[in-house]
Short mmCIF file of C-alpha atoms (C1' of nucleotides) in Angstrom, two decimals:
data_model
loop_
_atom_site.label_atom_id
_atom_site.label_comp_id
_atom_site.label_asym_id
_atom_site.label_seq_id
_atom_site.Cartn_x
_atom_site.Cartn_y
_atom_site.Cartn_z
CA UNK A 45 36.39 20.36 -70.70
CA UNK A 46 39.66 19.39 -68.99
CA UNK A 47 41.44 22.17 -67.29
CA UNK A 48 45.16 22.33 -67.16
CA UNK A 49 45.87 22.88 -63.60
CA UNK A 50 48.79 24.85 -62.18
CA UNK A 51 50.12 23.03 -59.28
CA UNK A 52 51.04 26.14 -57.50
CA UNK A 53 47.46 27.57 -57.25
CA UNK A 54 44.56 26.06 -55.32
CA UNK A 55 42.40 24.00 -57.63
CA UNK A 56 39.20 25.61 -56.40
CA UNK A 57 40.49 28.96 -57.54
CA UNK A 58 41.30 27.75 -60.95
CA UNK A 59 37.95 26.15 -61.30
CA UNK A 60 36.31 29.46 -60.23
CA UNK A 61 38.32 31.26 -62.94
CA UNK A 62 37.29 28.58 -65.44
CA UNK A 63 33.52 28.98 -64.55
CA UNK A 64 33.73 32.79 -64.66
CA UNK A 65 35.19 32.54 -68.16
CA UNK A 66 32.49 30.20 -69.30
CA UNK A 67 29.95 32.66 -68.11
CA UNK A 68 31.66 35.67 -69.69
CA UNK A 69 32.25 33.77 -73.00
CA UNK A 70 28.50 32.98 -72.98
CA UNK A 71 28.76 29.22 -72.65
CA UNK A 72 26.78 29.73 -69.49
CA UNK A 73 24.21 32.24 -69.79
CA UNK A 74 22.48 34.33 -66.96
CA UNK A 75 19.85 32.18 -65.23
CA UNK A 76 21.25 28.89 -66.56
CA UNK A 77 21.25 25.87 -64.45
CA UNK A 78 24.78 24.71 -63.64
CA UNK A 79 25.58 21.02 -63.81
CA UNK A 80 25.65 19.36 -60.40
CA UNK A 81 28.57 19.24 -58.15
CA UNK A 82 29.05 15.56 -58.55
CA UNK A 83 28.70 15.77 -62.37
CA UNK A 84 31.32 18.50 -62.62
CA UNK A 85 33.55 16.69 -60.16
CA UNK A 86 33.42 13.67 -62.48
CA UNK A 87 34.08 15.64 -65.63
CA UNK A 88 37.06 17.59 -64.30
CA UNK A 89 38.35 14.64 -62.36
CA UNK A 90 38.28 16.48 -59.12
CA UNK A 91 36.91 15.64 -55.74
CA UNK A 92 33.35 16.84 -55.22
CA UNK A 93 34.37 18.65 -52.08
CA UNK A 94 36.70 20.83 -54.07
CA UNK A 95 33.97 21.72 -56.56
CA UNK A 96 31.75 22.48 -53.60
CA UNK A 97 34.27 24.90 -52.31
CA UNK A 98 34.56 26.56 -55.67
CA UNK A 99 30.80 27.18 -55.86
CA UNK A 100 30.73 28.28 -52.19
CA UNK A 101 33.10 31.10 -53.17
CA UNK A 102 31.34 31.81 -56.41
CA UNK A 103 28.09 32.17 -54.49
CA UNK A 104 29.72 34.51 -52.00
CA UNK A 105 30.72 36.66 -55.02
CA UNK A 106 27.08 36.60 -56.16
CA UNK A 107 27.95 35.01 -59.38
CA UNK A 108 25.96 31.89 -58.72
CA UNK A 109 22.85 31.17 -56.67
CA UNK A 110 21.62 28.01 -55.01
CA UNK A 111 18.07 26.92 -54.97
CA UNK A 112 17.35 24.37 -52.33
CA UNK A 113 17.24 20.83 -53.72
CA UNK A 114 17.04 22.11 -57.26
CA UNK A 115 20.63 22.95 -58.13
CA UNK A 116 22.73 26.05 -58.78
CA UNK A 117 22.09 28.74 -61.31
CA UNK A 118 24.11 31.50 -62.90
CA UNK A 119 23.07 34.86 -61.53
CA UNK A 120 20.55 36.45 -63.73
CA UNK A 121 21.94 39.96 -63.20
CA UNK A 122 23.65 40.85 -66.44
CA UNK A 123 25.30 43.77 -64.83
CA UNK A 124 27.13 41.42 -62.45
CA UNK A 125 28.52 39.51 -65.29
CA UNK A 126 29.80 42.66 -67.08
CA UNK A 127 31.38 43.67 -63.72
CA UNK A 128 33.22 40.41 -63.55
CA UNK A 129 34.43 40.76 -67.11
CA UNK A 130 35.71 44.21 -66.38
CA UNK A 131 37.44 43.06 -63.08
CA UNK A 132 39.15 40.08 -64.77
CA UNK A 133 40.28 42.08 -67.71
CA UNK A 134 41.52 44.90 -65.48
CA UNK A 135 43.40 42.31 -63.41
CA UNK A 136 45.02 40.80 -66.40
CA UNK A 137 46.01 44.18 -67.85
CA UNK A 138 47.55 45.51 -64.62
CA UNK A 139 49.46 42.30 -63.89
CA UNK A 140 50.80 42.33 -67.37
CA UNK A 141 51.84 45.99 -67.60
CA UNK A 142 53.27 46.09 -64.09
CA UNK A 143 55.29 42.99 -64.83
CA UNK A 144 56.61 44.32 -68.11
CA UNK A 145 57.60 47.57 -66.52
CA UNK A 146 59.41 45.81 -63.81
CA UNK A 147 61.33 43.84 -66.48
CA UNK A 148 62.53 47.17 -67.83
CA UNK A 149 60.30 47.59 -70.82
CA UNK A 150 59.02 51.05 -71.50
CA UNK A 151 55.50 51.85 -72.67
CA UNK A 152 56.36 51.96 -76.32
CA UNK A 153 58.07 48.52 -76.14
CA UNK A 154 55.00 47.05 -74.51
CA UNK A 155 52.51 48.24 -77.07
CA UNK A 156 54.84 47.00 -79.93
CA UNK A 157 55.22 43.64 -78.30
CA UNK A 158 51.56 43.14 -77.90
CA UNK A 159 50.78 44.32 -81.41
CA UNK A 160 53.39 41.82 -82.70
CA UNK A 161 52.13 38.95 -80.74
CA UNK A 162 48.58 39.67 -81.80
CA UNK A 163 49.50 39.76 -85.41
CA UNK A 164 51.31 36.31 -85.03
CA UNK A 165 48.14 34.89 -83.48
CA UNK A 166 46.18 36.31 -86.40
CA UNK A 167 48.48 34.45 -88.82
CA UNK A 168 47.85 31.27 -86.97
CA UNK A 169 44.12 31.69 -87.22
CA UNK A 170 44.14 32.28 -91.00
CA UNK B 225 61.56 46.58 -50.18
CA UNK B 226 58.54 44.85 -48.83
CA UNK B 227 56.87 42.44 -51.28
CA UNK B 228 53.13 42.26 -51.45
CA UNK B 229 52.47 38.61 -51.12
CA UNK B 230 49.73 36.71 -52.71
CA UNK B 231 48.65 34.21 -50.08
CA UNK B 232 47.65 31.74 -52.75
CA UNK B 233 51.01 31.27 -54.19
CA UNK B 234 54.10 29.77 -52.44
CA UNK B 235 56.31 32.56 -50.97
CA UNK B 236 59.50 31.14 -52.39
CA UNK B 237 58.21 31.44 -55.89
CA UNK B 238 57.25 35.02 -55.21
CA UNK B 239 60.66 35.84 -53.93
CA UNK B 240 62.39 34.10 -56.81
CA UNK B 241 60.29 36.36 -59.12
CA UNK B 242 61.28 39.31 -57.10
CA UNK B 243 64.98 38.57 -57.36
CA UNK B 244 64.85 37.84 -60.99
CA UNK B 245 63.34 41.17 -61.58
CA UNK B 246 65.97 42.83 -59.54
CA UNK B 247 68.59 41.23 -61.74
CA UNK B 248 66.87 42.10 -64.99
CA UNK B 249 66.24 45.62 -63.94
CA UNK B 250 69.91 45.94 -63.22
CA UNK B 251 69.62 46.51 -59.39
CA UNK B 252 71.58 43.24 -59.11
CA UNK B 253 74.34 43.04 -61.73
CA UNK B 254 76.04 39.85 -63.18
CA UNK B 255 78.71 38.74 -60.69
CA UNK B 256 77.30 40.81 -57.85
CA UNK B 257 77.49 39.35 -54.37
CA UNK B 258 74.07 38.65 -52.92
CA UNK B 259 73.28 39.63 -49.35
CA UNK B 260 73.13 36.76 -46.89
CA UNK B 261 70.04 34.71 -46.32
CA UNK B 262 69.58 36.05 -42.86
CA UNK B 263 69.86 39.71 -44.05
CA UNK B 264 67.34 39.11 -46.80
CA UNK B 265 65.08 37.26 -44.49
CA UNK B 266 65.06 40.23 -42.17
CA UNK B 267 64.47 42.74 -44.96
CA UNK B 268 61.61 40.83 -46.50
CA UNK B 269 60.13 39.72 -43.11
CA UNK B 270 60.36 36.14 -44.10
CA UNK B 271 61.71 33.02 -42.47
CA UNK B 272 65.28 32.24 -43.41
CA UNK B 273 64.34 28.80 -44.37
CA UNK B 274 62.07 30.16 -47.15
CA UNK B 275 64.80 32.32 -48.50
CA UNK B 276 67.06 29.33 -48.40
CA UNK B 277 64.55 27.47 -50.52
CA UNK B 278 64.42 30.48 -52.88
CA UNK B 279 68.09 30.32 -53.55
CA UNK B 280 68.07 26.66 -53.95
CA UNK B 281 65.84 26.99 -56.79
CA UNK B 282 67.54 29.96 -58.36
CA UNK B 283 70.73 27.92 -58.23
CA UNK B 284 69.05 25.06 -59.96
CA UNK B 285 67.98 27.55 -62.63
CA UNK B 286 71.66 28.67 -62.86
CA UNK B 287 70.70 32.21 -62.06
CA UNK B 288 72.67 32.24 -58.87
CA UNK B 289 75.78 30.50 -57.89
CA UNK B 290 77.32 29.66 -54.53
CA UNK B 291 81.08 29.95 -53.99
CA UNK B 292 81.98 27.94 -50.94
CA UNK B 293 82.96 30.22 -48.06
CA UNK B 294 82.47 33.37 -50.06
CA UNK B 295 78.72 33.57 -50.45
CA UNK B 296 76.20 33.72 -53.27
CA UNK B 297 76.72 35.61 -56.47
CA UNK B 298 74.50 36.49 -59.49
CA UNK B 299 75.59 34.51 -62.54
CA UNK B 300 78.10 36.45 -64.57
CA UNK B 301 76.71 35.03 -67.78
CA UNK B 302 74.87 37.91 -69.43
CA UNK B 303 73.26 35.66 -71.86
CA UNK B 304 71.69 33.72 -69.09
CA UNK B 305 70.16 36.98 -67.85
CA UNK B 306 68.86 37.92 -71.23
CA UNK B 307 67.34 34.58 -71.50
CA UNK B 308 65.43 34.97 -68.24
CA UNK B 309 64.23 38.29 -69.25
CA UNK B 310 62.90 36.87 -72.56
CA UNK B 311 61.21 34.00 -70.71
CA UNK B 312 59.50 36.15 -68.15
CA UNK B 313 58.36 38.55 -70.71
CA UNK B 314 57.01 35.75 -72.88
CA UNK B 315 55.24 34.22 -69.95
CA UNK B 316 53.57 37.47 -69.09
CA UNK B 317 52.57 38.07 -72.64
CA UNK B 318 51.13 34.70 -73.19
CA UNK B 319 49.30 34.67 -69.96
CA UNK B 320 47.77 38.14 -70.75
CA UNK B 321 46.82 37.54 -74.41
CA UNK B 322 45.39 34.03 -73.69
CA UNK B 323 43.36 35.43 -70.80
CA UNK B 324 42.05 38.33 -72.72
CA UNK B 325 40.93 36.03 -75.57
CA UNK B 326 39.26 33.74 -73.15
CA UNK B 327 37.29 36.83 -71.94
CA UNK B 328 36.10 37.33 -75.52
CA UNK B 329 38.27 40.22 -76.57
CA UNK B 330 39.57 40.14 -80.06
CA UNK B 331 43.07 41.13 -81.22
CA UNK B 332 42.19 44.59 -82.13
CA UNK B 333 40.52 45.17 -78.69
CA UNK B 334 43.63 43.86 -76.91
CA UNK B 335 45.97 46.23 -78.64
CA UNK B 336 43.69 49.23 -78.11
CA UNK B 337 43.31 48.37 -74.46
CA UNK B 338 46.99 48.18 -73.85
CA UNK B 339 47.72 51.31 -75.73
CA UNK B 340 45.16 53.08 -73.76
CA UNK B 341 46.41 51.79 -70.35
CA UNK B 342 49.94 52.63 -71.23
CA UNK B 343 48.94 56.23 -72.03
CA UNK B 344 47.29 56.63 -68.74
CA UNK B 345 50.33 55.36 -67.00
CA UNK B 346 52.37 57.95 -68.94
CA UNK B 347 50.12 60.63 -67.69
CA UNK B 348 50.59 59.57 -64.16
CA UNK B 349 54.27 59.58 -64.54
CA UNK B 350 54.37 63.24 -65.84
CA UNK C 211 2.50 34.55 -46.35
CA UNK C 212 5.98 33.96 -47.54
CA UNK C 213 8.36 32.86 -44.80
CA UNK C 214 11.87 34.17 -44.75
CA UNK C 215 13.95 31.04 -44.42
CA UNK C 216 17.08 30.76 -42.66
CA UNK C 217 19.28 28.49 -44.91
CA UNK C 218 21.07 27.11 -41.84
CA UNK C 219 17.96 25.56 -40.17
CA UNK C 220 15.81 22.74 -41.54
CA UNK C 221 12.87 24.12 -43.37
CA UNK C 222 10.39 21.77 -41.62
CA UNK C 223 11.38 23.24 -38.32
CA UNK C 224 10.80 26.67 -39.48
CA UNK C 225 7.41 25.82 -40.96
CA UNK C 226 6.48 24.11 -37.72
CA UNK C 227 7.30 27.28 -35.80
CA UNK C 228 5.32 29.29 -38.36
CA UNK C 229 2.23 27.17 -37.87
CA UNK C 230 2.58 27.15 -34.10
CA UNK C 231 2.64 30.93 -34.09
CA UNK C 232 -0.47 30.97 -36.41
CA UNK C 233 -2.28 28.89 -33.85
CA UNK C 234 -1.15 30.89 -30.88
CA UNK C 235 -1.93 34.24 -32.57
CA UNK C 236 -5.45 32.94 -33.19
CA UNK C 237 -5.21 32.90 -37.00
CA UNK C 238 -5.79 29.19 -36.71
CA UNK C 239 -8.23 28.29 -33.94
CA UNK C 240 -8.63 24.94 -31.96
CA UNK C 241 -10.55 22.52 -34.06
CA UNK C 242 -10.00 24.46 -37.36
CA UNK C 243 -9.42 22.43 -40.43
CA UNK C 244 -5.88 22.96 -41.92
CA UNK C 245 -5.50 23.52 -45.62
CA UNK C 246 -4.07 20.61 -47.60
CA UNK C 247 -0.47 19.79 -47.84
CA UNK C 248 -0.44 20.75 -51.53
CA UNK C 249 -2.09 24.00 -50.98
CA UNK C 250 0.18 24.97 -48.18
CA UNK C 251 3.15 23.76 -50.20
CA UNK C 252 2.13 26.08 -53.10
CA UNK C 253 1.57 29.05 -50.83
CA UNK C 254 4.88 28.68 -49.03
CA UNK C 255 6.73 27.71 -52.27
CA UNK C 256 7.90 24.56 -50.60
CA UNK C 257 8.03 21.00 -51.67
CA UNK C 258 4.92 19.04 -50.48
CA UNK C 259 7.28 16.38 -48.92
CA UNK C 260 8.61 18.97 -46.59
CA UNK C 261 5.16 20.13 -45.54
CA UNK C 262 4.26 16.50 -44.98
CA UNK C 263 7.22 16.17 -42.70
CA UNK C 264 6.18 19.32 -40.90
CA UNK C 265 2.73 17.89 -40.09
CA UNK C 266 4.14 14.58 -39.04
CA UNK C 267 6.10 16.37 -36.36
CA UNK C 268 3.20 18.53 -35.35
CA UNK C 269 1.21 15.47 -34.96
CA UNK C 270 3.81 13.83 -32.76
CA UNK C 271 3.61 17.01 -30.53
CA UNK C 272 -0.25 16.53 -30.48
CA UNK C 273 -0.70 20.06 -31.88
CA UNK C 274 -2.43 18.74 -34.94
CA UNK C 275 -4.55 15.70 -35.64
CA UNK C 276 -5.48 13.75 -38.67
CA UNK C 277 -9.04 12.49 -39.22
CA UNK C 278 -8.99 9.80 -41.74
CA UNK C 279 -10.66 10.97 -45.00
CA UNK C 280 -11.50 14.36 -43.48
CA UNK C 281 -8.16 16.10 -43.37
CA UNK C 282 -6.03 17.65 -40.66
CA UNK C 283 -7.28 19.73 -37.75
CA UNK C 284 -5.75 21.92 -35.08
CA UNK C 285 -6.09 20.15 -31.73
CA UNK C 286 -9.24 21.30 -29.92
CA UNK C 287 -7.55 21.12 -26.55
CA UNK C 288 -7.06 24.74 -25.54
CA UNK C 289 -4.80 23.81 -22.72
CA UNK C 290 -2.46 22.26 -25.26
CA UNK C 291 -2.24 25.53 -27.06
CA UNK C 292 -1.61 27.50 -23.94
CA UNK C 293 1.13 25.05 -23.13
CA UNK C 294 2.75 25.55 -26.48
CA UNK C 295 2.64 29.22 -26.09
CA UNK C 296 4.24 29.05 -22.64
CA UNK C 297 7.02 26.73 -24.04
CA UNK C 298 7.82 28.95 -26.98
CA UNK C 299 7.82 32.12 -24.89
CA UNK C 300 10.02 30.42 -22.25
CA UNK C 301 12.47 29.29 -25.06
CA UNK C 302 12.66 32.74 -26.49
CA UNK C 303 13.23 34.24 -23.20
CA UNK C 304 15.84 31.87 -21.99
CA UNK C 305 17.65 32.13 -25.32
CA UNK C 306 17.68 35.82 -25.14
CA UNK C 307 18.72 36.28 -21.57
CA UNK C 308 21.38 33.59 -21.69
CA UNK C 309 22.82 35.22 -24.84
CA UNK C 310 22.82 38.66 -23.43
CA UNK C 311 24.54 37.45 -20.31
CA UNK C 312 27.14 35.66 -22.37
CA UNK C 313 27.79 38.93 -24.16
CA UNK C 314 28.52 40.54 -20.87
CA UNK C 315 25.28 42.49 -20.14
CA UNK C 316 24.07 42.45 -16.58
CA UNK C 317 20.47 42.13 -15.50
CA UNK C 318 19.78 45.82 -15.20
CA UNK C 319 21.26 46.41 -18.79
CA UNK C 320 18.96 43.75 -20.24
CA UNK C 321 15.76 45.26 -18.80
CA UNK C 322 16.76 48.65 -19.89
CA UNK C 323 17.55 47.47 -23.43
CA UNK C 324 14.36 45.71 -23.76
CA UNK C 325 12.31 48.53 -22.45
CA UNK C 326 14.05 50.89 -24.88
CA UNK C 327 13.50 48.62 -27.88
CA UNK C 328 9.86 48.23 -27.10
CA UNK C 329 9.29 51.92 -26.80
CA UNK C 330 10.78 52.42 -30.35
CA UNK C 331 8.60 49.74 -31.73
CA UNK C 332 5.67 51.64 -30.17
CA UNK C 333 6.75 54.76 -31.94
CA UNK C 334 6.80 53.04 -35.16
CA UNK C 335 3.32 51.72 -34.79
CA UNK C 336 1.91 55.17 -34.05
CA UNK D 113 35.28 24.29 -22.61
CA UNK D 114 32.60 21.89 -24.03
CA UNK D 115 29.94 23.44 -26.15
CA UNK D 116 26.45 22.05 -26.13
CA UNK D 117 25.70 21.60 -29.73
CA UNK D 118 22.32 22.13 -31.34
CA UNK D 119 22.06 19.39 -33.88
CA UNK D 120 19.94 21.59 -36.21
CA UNK D 121 22.60 24.22 -36.68
CA UNK D 122 25.97 23.62 -38.40
CA UNK D 123 28.71 23.09 -35.88
CA UNK D 124 30.97 25.62 -37.53
CA UNK D 125 28.48 28.40 -36.95
CA UNK D 126 28.04 27.45 -33.29
CA UNK D 127 31.88 27.45 -32.81
CA UNK D 128 31.98 30.92 -34.47
CA UNK D 129 29.37 32.15 -32.01
CA UNK D 130 31.28 30.60 -29.14
CA UNK D 131 34.57 32.27 -30.12
CA UNK D 132 32.89 35.59 -30.75
CA UNK D 133 31.43 35.43 -27.27
CA UNK D 134 34.90 34.52 -25.88
CA UNK D 135 36.24 37.58 -27.45
CA UNK D 136 33.39 39.88 -26.38
CA UNK D 137 33.55 38.54 -22.81
CA UNK D 138 37.27 39.38 -22.75
CA UNK D 139 38.58 35.78 -22.47
CA UNK D 140 40.16 36.28 -25.73
CA UNK D 141 41.69 39.85 -26.04
CA UNK D 142 42.52 41.85 -29.15
CA UNK D 143 45.74 40.64 -30.61
CA UNK D 144 45.76 37.43 -28.57
CA UNK D 145 47.09 34.32 -30.22
CA UNK D 146 44.36 31.68 -30.61
CA UNK D 147 45.08 28.08 -30.02
CA UNK D 148 45.82 26.00 -32.97
CA UNK D 149 43.16 24.41 -35.16
CA UNK D 150 44.20 20.89 -34.05
CA UNK D 151 44.32 21.86 -30.39
CA UNK D 152 40.85 23.42 -30.45
CA UNK D 153 39.56 20.50 -32.48
CA UNK D 154 40.77 18.15 -29.73
CA UNK D 155 39.39 20.23 -26.93
CA UNK D 156 35.99 20.56 -28.45
CA UNK D 157 35.99 16.92 -29.86
CA UNK D 158 35.33 18.13 -33.28
CA UNK D 159 37.11 17.37 -36.54
CA UNK D 160 39.94 19.80 -37.37
CA UNK D 161 38.51 20.59 -40.85
CA UNK D 162 35.39 21.95 -39.11
CA UNK D 163 37.37 24.18 -36.89
CA UNK D 164 39.27 25.32 -40.00
CA UNK D 165 35.89 26.26 -41.62
CA UNK D 166 34.99 28.14 -38.51
CA UNK D 167 38.17 30.26 -38.65
CA UNK D 168 37.88 30.74 -42.48
CA UNK D 169 34.58 32.42 -41.87
CA UNK D 170 35.78 34.36 -38.81
CA UNK D 171 38.66 35.64 -40.92
CA UNK D 172 36.31 36.74 -43.61
CA UNK D 173 34.40 38.63 -41.03
CA UNK D 174 37.74 40.34 -40.06
CA UNK D 175 37.47 39.07 -36.44
CA UNK D 176 40.60 36.92 -36.77
CA UNK D 177 43.72 37.22 -38.75
CA UNK D 178 46.23 34.51 -39.92
CA UNK D 179 50.01 35.01 -39.85
CA UNK D 180 51.69 32.50 -42.08
CA UNK D 181 53.16 29.63 -40.12
CA UNK D 182 52.67 31.48 -36.87
CA UNK D 183 49.03 30.93 -36.06
CA UNK D 184 45.89 32.90 -35.82
CA UNK D 185 45.20 36.05 -33.85
CA UNK D 186 42.25 37.99 -32.60
CA UNK D 187 41.90 41.23 -34.55
CA UNK D 188 43.57 44.06 -32.73
CA UNK D 189 40.83 46.52 -33.70
CA UNK D 190 38.90 47.11 -30.68
CA UNK D 191 36.18 48.95 -32.64
CA UNK D 192 35.59 45.70 -34.59
CA UNK D 193 34.99 43.90 -31.45
CA UNK D 194 32.49 46.52 -30.18
CA UNK D 195 30.79 46.21 -33.56
CA UNK D 196 30.45 42.48 -33.18
CA UNK D 197 28.97 42.88 -29.63
CA UNK D 198 26.48 45.41 -30.93
CA UNK D 199 25.53 43.19 -33.80
CA UNK D 200 25.10 40.14 -31.72
CA UNK D 201 23.05 41.88 -29.10
CA UNK D 202 20.95 43.52 -31.71
CA UNK D 203 20.13 40.17 -33.29
CA UNK D 204 19.36 38.56 -29.99
CA UNK D 205 16.99 41.54 -29.13
CA UNK D 206 15.16 41.57 -32.63
CA UNK D 207 14.76 37.79 -32.52
CA UNK D 208 13.29 37.88 -29.11
CA UNK D 209 11.00 40.84 -29.42
CA UNK D 210 9.67 39.77 -32.83
CA UNK D 211 9.08 36.23 -31.54
CA UNK D 212 7.23 37.41 -28.48
CA UNK D 213 5.04 39.81 -30.59
CA UNK D 214 4.20 36.95 -32.98
CA UNK D 215 3.15 34.96 -29.90
CA UNK D 216 0.69 37.66 -29.10
CA UNK D 217 2.52 39.33 -26.19
CA UNK D 218 2.26 43.13 -26.21
CA UNK D 219 5.03 45.49 -25.30
CA UNK D 220 4.10 45.86 -21.72
CA UNK D 221 3.94 42.13 -21.21
CA UNK D 222 7.35 41.69 -22.79
CA UNK D 223 9.03 44.15 -20.41
CA UNK D 224 7.31 42.64 -17.48
CA UNK D 225 8.38 39.12 -18.40
CA UNK D 226 11.89 40.11 -18.93
CA UNK D 227 12.09 42.07 -15.62
CA UNK D 228 10.54 39.05 -13.84
CA UNK D 229 12.92 36.48 -15.39
CA UNK D 230 15.94 38.73 -14.47
CA UNK D 231 14.86 39.01 -10.91
CA UNK D 232 14.66 35.28 -10.66
CA UNK D 233 18.12 34.85 -12.15
CA UNK D 234 19.29 37.44 -9.59
CA UNK D 235 17.76 35.44 -6.75
CA UNK D 236 19.67 32.42 -8.04
CA UNK D 237 22.93 34.26 -7.97
CA UNK D 238 22.48 35.50 -4.43
"C1'" DG E 96 54.96 23.26 -34.75
"C1'" DT E 97 51.40 26.34 -37.79
"C1'" DG E 98 47.44 26.91 -41.34
"C1'" DG E 99 45.76 25.62 -46.31
"C1'" DT E 100 44.20 22.23 -49.47
"C1'" DC E 101 42.70 18.03 -51.21
"C1'" DT E 102 40.73 13.37 -51.34
"C1'" DA E 103 37.45 9.91 -49.85
"C1'" DG E 104 33.39 8.67 -48.08
"C1'" DA E 105 29.45 9.36 -45.15
"C1'" DC E 106 24.77 11.36 -43.54
"C1'" DC E 107 21.20 14.86 -43.92
"C1'" DA E 108 17.51 18.16 -45.70
"C1'" DC E 109 15.26 19.11 -49.64
"C1'" DT E 110 12.89 18.46 -54.58
"C1'" DG F 25 18.57 13.49 -57.63
"C1'" DT F 26 20.28 18.20 -55.45
"C1'" DG F 27 23.49 20.84 -52.33
"C1'" DG F 28 25.41 21.27 -47.21
"C1'" DT F 29 28.04 19.49 -43.65
"C1'" DC F 30 31.04 16.55 -41.19
"C1'" DT F 31 34.69 13.07 -40.38
"C1'" DA F 32 39.14 10.99 -41.38
"C1'" DG F 33 43.44 11.32 -42.94
"C1'" DA F 34 46.97 13.02 -46.26
"C1'" DC F 35 50.35 16.34 -48.20
"C1'" DC F 36 52.25 20.99 -48.66
"C1'" DA F 37 54.27 25.64 -47.56
"C1'" DC F 38 55.87 28.21 -43.95
"C1'" DG F 39 58.38 29.21 -39.24
#
DNA sequence: GTGGTCTAGACCACT
DNA sequence: GTGGTCTAGACCACG
């Protein structure tokens, strides 16, 4: 449950990312109640206000909804969740490929490198 | 020549990255003289203090060296440059693969997605 | 029967307004018995405590009176009701005119705009 | 420069409104530099964080833009400003007319009342 | 000097 | 108990 924080990025953004991934991975399902701000703050060892900020932003992105006095819930719109997954994947991909190209790798290299890395990670799993 | 800045990341880190990529891509060669802080500040529309900070860090990483009275130069150690390239590529790769796995893509998916994206980027270039 | 709540305003104030309007519009007449807190809470999808608070305030404003063991009733003083109507209208009017003036509309503009809006609303009704 | 705050509405929303009106009224012109968060906080006797929140929202609405280390500026897009004016006027109008209708005033009444109020305010000015 | 973020702790409306 | 807002004061990156 602990997040490894990157000091160069606002915490609330990193927690947003963390929660989005929890949703996409299915650990938080559409319509699920989300633990309270105070609880999550305690678990992640972060100030409640920072968690509050996190959810404020997630709510603005329609990923989460608040019910007065009851708590917060994951949006029940499955399409929204698929959309987030696509967006996040697409961002990762663009960032990676553009970065590799700027480092002078050509397309063939890039595919090879990924294939190789993936095989290694396979070996580890076995 | 303008960098698109991400407001959520310190500018000096983004400029460091930019310069490293210039070196690795060969636009700045080992031993090359680097333009002055003021010049670069003007080009990138950034405050000279921030550029100064950038070079301080690059110097700490032994990528750049200052010769008193002469200016700043790219390190002439080619091995150092190869090392940076490897580091940056490795960071990109790890970040990408870890992220994709957290989103629930398996290894086969990941390779497919990259291969597909790379082909598209080929088409654009033609 | 559902109220559209403005999240930025206390609910009990919004329900007070709603009930006052019901009285003024004649849907609740002087001396009428008011449905129970529980019933209203269920209808408006609000917690009974909040409805309770609403009536407390309405009682303080002498718009509603509690008869022990019998329930709550709309005040039977017609003058009181006229007074409320005048107050609410006057508040609406002041708020509107002051706001429009702050936006730079002069008096002639304001009358024109209202006349125009009212005609449109006429058309819709036909 | 002092705002009369309504205790039932978040301060940051009231300050947002205040600033929008300043812009629409021309006291803040497109492209103008806005006084610093700390300064405005001192003037309005509000905590700087609350002002910060105000501008965060105004920036999201594209009414204000931030230049790193330099300060905040009113958007230079005049169309945006006209748009805000129209929105705010339209909100005021809708709120007023709907409210009056709910109080049982018909369209003719409403126009009469506004015309009368406006004449009074004219008399005061003379 | 500027804005951006974070912590700490408080009060409120609502369930 | 929940979330929403506000205050107070701190540190950081940037100019």
